Coordinates of C-alpha atoms in Angstrom, one line a residue:
R1 CA 1.5 19.2 -12.7
V2 CA 1.8 21.0 -16.1
L3 CA 2.8 17.9 -18.0
G4 CA 0.0 16.3 -16.2
K5 CA -2.3 18.6 -17.6
Q6 CA -1.3 19.0 -20.7
L7 CA -0.5 15.6 -22.1
E8 CA -4.0 14.7 -20.4
L9 CA -2.6 12.3 -17.8
F10 CA -4.2 13.3 -14.9
T11 CA -6.6 16.1 -13.0
I12 CA -7.2 17.2 -9.5
T13 CA -10.1 19.0 -8.5
D14 CA -11.6 21.4 -5.8
S15 CA -14.9 19.5 -5.9
V16 CA -12.7 16.5 -5.0
G17 CA -10.0 18.0 -2.9
P18 CA -6.3 18.9 -3.1
G19 CA -3.9 15.8 -3.6
L20 CA -6.4 13.6 -4.8
A21 CA -5.4 12.5 -8.5
H22 CA -8.2 11.4 -11.2
W23 CA -6.3 9.0 -13.7
L24 CA -7.6 10.2 -17.1
P25 CA -7.3 7.6 -20.0
R26 CA -3.8 8.3 -21.0
G27 CA -2.6 8.4 -17.5
S28 CA -4.3 5.3 -17.0
R29 CA -2.8 3.1 -19.5
I30 CA 0.7 4.6 -18.5
R31 CA -0.8 3.2 -15.2
V32 CA -1.2 -0.2 -16.4
A33 CA 1.9 -0.8 -18.6
I34 CA 3.7 0.0 -15.2
E35 CA 1.3 -2.0 -12.6
D36 CA 1.6 -5.1 -15.8
Y37 CA 5.5 -4.7 -15.7
W38 CA 5.9 -4.3 -12.0
R39 CA 3.2 -8.0 -11.6
K40 CA 5.4 -10.0 -14.3
R41 CA 8.5 -9.2 -12.5
H42 CA 7.5 -9.6 -8.6
Y43 CA 5.7 -13.3 -9.6
E44 CA 9.1 -13.7 -11.3
A45 CA 10.7 -12.7 -8.0
G46 CA 8.5 -15.5 -6.2
Y47 CA 6.5 -12.6 -4.3
E48 CA 2.6 -13.0 -4.2
I49 CA 0.4 -10.5 -5.2
V50 CA -2.0 -9.5 -2.3
Y51 CA -4.8 -7.1 -2.4
T52 CA -6.0 -5.8 1.3
P53 CA -8.8 -3.4 2.4
H54 CA -8.7 0.4 2.1
V55 CA -10.1 0.7 5.9
G56 CA -9.1 -1.5 8.9
K57 CA -10.5 -1.2 12.8
S58 CA -8.1 1.0 15.3
N59 CA -7.0 -1.6 16.9
L60 CA -5.6 -3.2 14.1
W61 CA -3.4 0.6 13.9
E62 CA -2.6 0.1 17.7
T63 CA -1.2 -3.0 17.3
S64 CA 1.0 -3.1 14.5
G65 CA 1.9 0.4 16.6
H66 CA 1.5 2.9 13.5
L67 CA -1.3 4.5 15.1
S68 CA 1.0 6.3 17.5
F69 CA 3.7 6.7 15.5
Y70 CA 1.9 8.2 12.7
K71 CA -1.3 9.5 13.8
E72 CA -0.5 12.8 12.8
G73 CA -0.2 11.8 8.9
M74 CA -3.4 9.7 9.1
F75 CA -6.8 10.7 7.9
P76 CA -9.1 11.2 11.2
C77 CA -10.7 8.2 12.2
M78 CA -14.4 7.3 11.0
K79 CA -16.8 6.4 13.9
V80 CA -19.2 3.5 12.6
Q81 CA -22.2 2.1 14.5
E82 CA -21.9 -1.8 14.4
G83 CA -24.6 -3.9 15.9
D84 CA -27.8 -3.5 16.4
G85 CA -30.0 -2.3 19.5
T86 CA -28.6 -3.2 22.7
D87 CA -25.6 -5.2 20.8
A88 CA -24.5 -1.9 19.1
Y89 CA -21.4 0.0 19.7
I90 CA -19.1 2.4 17.9
Q91 CA -16.2 1.4 16.2
E92 CA -13.2 3.5 15.0
Y93 CA -11.8 2.7 11.8
Y94 CA -8.7 4.3 9.7
V95 CA -8.1 4.7 6.0
K96 CA -4.7 3.1 5.1
P97 CA -1.4 4.9 4.8
M98 CA -0.3 1.8 4.4
N99 CA -0.3 -1.7 3.8
C100 CA 1.8 -3.6 6.9
P101 CA -0.6 -4.7 9.2
F102 CA -2.9 -6.3 6.7
H103 CA 0.1 -8.3 5.1
I104 CA 0.5 -9.3 8.4
Q105 CA -2.8 -10.5 8.7
C106 CA -2.3 -12.4 5.1
Y107 CA 0.3 -14.3 6.9
Q108 CA -1.3 -15.1 10.3
F109 CA -4.5 -16.1 7.7
K110 CA -3.0 -19.6 9.1
K111 CA 0.3 -21.4 10.9
H112 CA 3.1 -21.9 9.1
S113 CA 6.3 -24.0 9.2
Y114 CA 9.4 -22.5 9.2
R115 CA 9.7 -24.9 5.7
D116 CA 6.9 -22.7 4.5
L117 CA 9.5 -20.1 4.4
P118 CA 10.0 -17.2 2.8
K119 CA 6.6 -15.8 2.4
L120 CA 6.9 -12.8 0.1
Y121 CA 3.7 -10.5 -0.2
N122 CA 3.5 -7.5 -2.5
Q123 CA 0.8 -5.2 -3.4
W124 CA 0.4 -2.1 -5.7
C125 CA -2.5 0.4 -4.2
S126 CA -4.0 3.7 -3.3
V127 CA -3.1 4.9 0.0
V128 CA -4.0 7.8 1.6
R129 CA -2.3 10.3 4.0
W130 CA -3.1 13.6 5.6
E131 CA -1.0 15.7 4.1
K132 CA -1.2 19.5 5.8
T133 CA -0.1 20.8 2.0
T134 CA -0.3 19.3 -1.3
R135 CA 1.8 19.7 -4.0
P136 CA 1.1 17.2 -7.0
F137 CA 2.9 14.6 -7.1
L138 CA 5.3 15.6 -4.6
R139 CA 2.7 16.1 -1.9
S140 CA -0.6 14.1 -2.7
R141 CA -2.9 12.9 0.0
E142 CA -4.2 9.5 -2.3
F143 CA -0.8 7.8 -4.4
L144 CA 0.2 4.4 -5.8
W145 CA 1.8 2.4 -3.2
Q146 CA 4.0 -0.4 -4.2
E147 CA 4.8 -2.4 -0.8
G148 CA 6.1 -5.6 -0.1
H149 CA 7.1 -7.6 3.5
T150 CA 9.2 -10.6 3.7
M151 CA 8.8 -13.1 6.4
H152 CA 11.7 -15.2 7.1
A153 CA 13.1 -18.0 9.5
T154 CA 16.1 -16.5 10.2
A155 CA 17.9 -12.9 10.1
E156 CA 20.5 -14.1 7.4
E157 CA 17.5 -15.2 5.1
A158 CA 15.9 -11.8 5.7
K159 CA 19.4 -10.0 4.7
E160 CA 19.5 -12.3 1.4
E161 CA 15.7 -11.4 0.5
T162 CA 16.7 -8.1 1.1
E163 CA 19.5 -7.6 -1.6
R164 CA 17.9 -9.8 -4.0
M165 CA 14.6 -7.9 -3.9
L166 CA 16.8 -4.3 -4.4
N167 CA 18.4 -5.7 -7.3
V168 CA 15.1 -6.6 -8.8
Y169 CA 14.3 -2.9 -7.9
A170 CA 17.5 -1.6 -9.5
D171 CA 16.6 -3.9 -12.8
F172 CA 13.0 -2.4 -12.7
C173 CA 14.9 1.1 -12.6
E174 CA 17.0 0.2 -15.6
N175 CA 14.2 -1.0 -17.6

């Protein structure tokens, strides 16, 4: 927190709320450099980059199991009126605390043969979680999250991919 302020990397203000950072120009340059390197390494490793929404309907989170397991750590739902007149109804939405259900939606966009596998998706984005206490950057409410999901035909392929990706991350940490 002290270095972030002294080096003008980020700021957190009471006007916006605890644990919600604004990346300042110097911090943003560092972020861009890290993201560029991350994209390069993931493309080299065979991953495809996806971008997904920041909110999703409640049934998405219910179906994935995230709502029942993580609800205490999620921001409260937003109730939004959908439709007009007699067709109007209230739909609940949640801000995403992670990308899992969205990456599954990307995969389910079309049917896949086992010959199409593996499918490797990755994303670097902001996610939000309802942290009761915040101590930047140990416990922030919004943070950058790098998350990947792989779809495989066999458990052995999944194991091999996990080991391969751990090597990519080990290399990332060394560099």
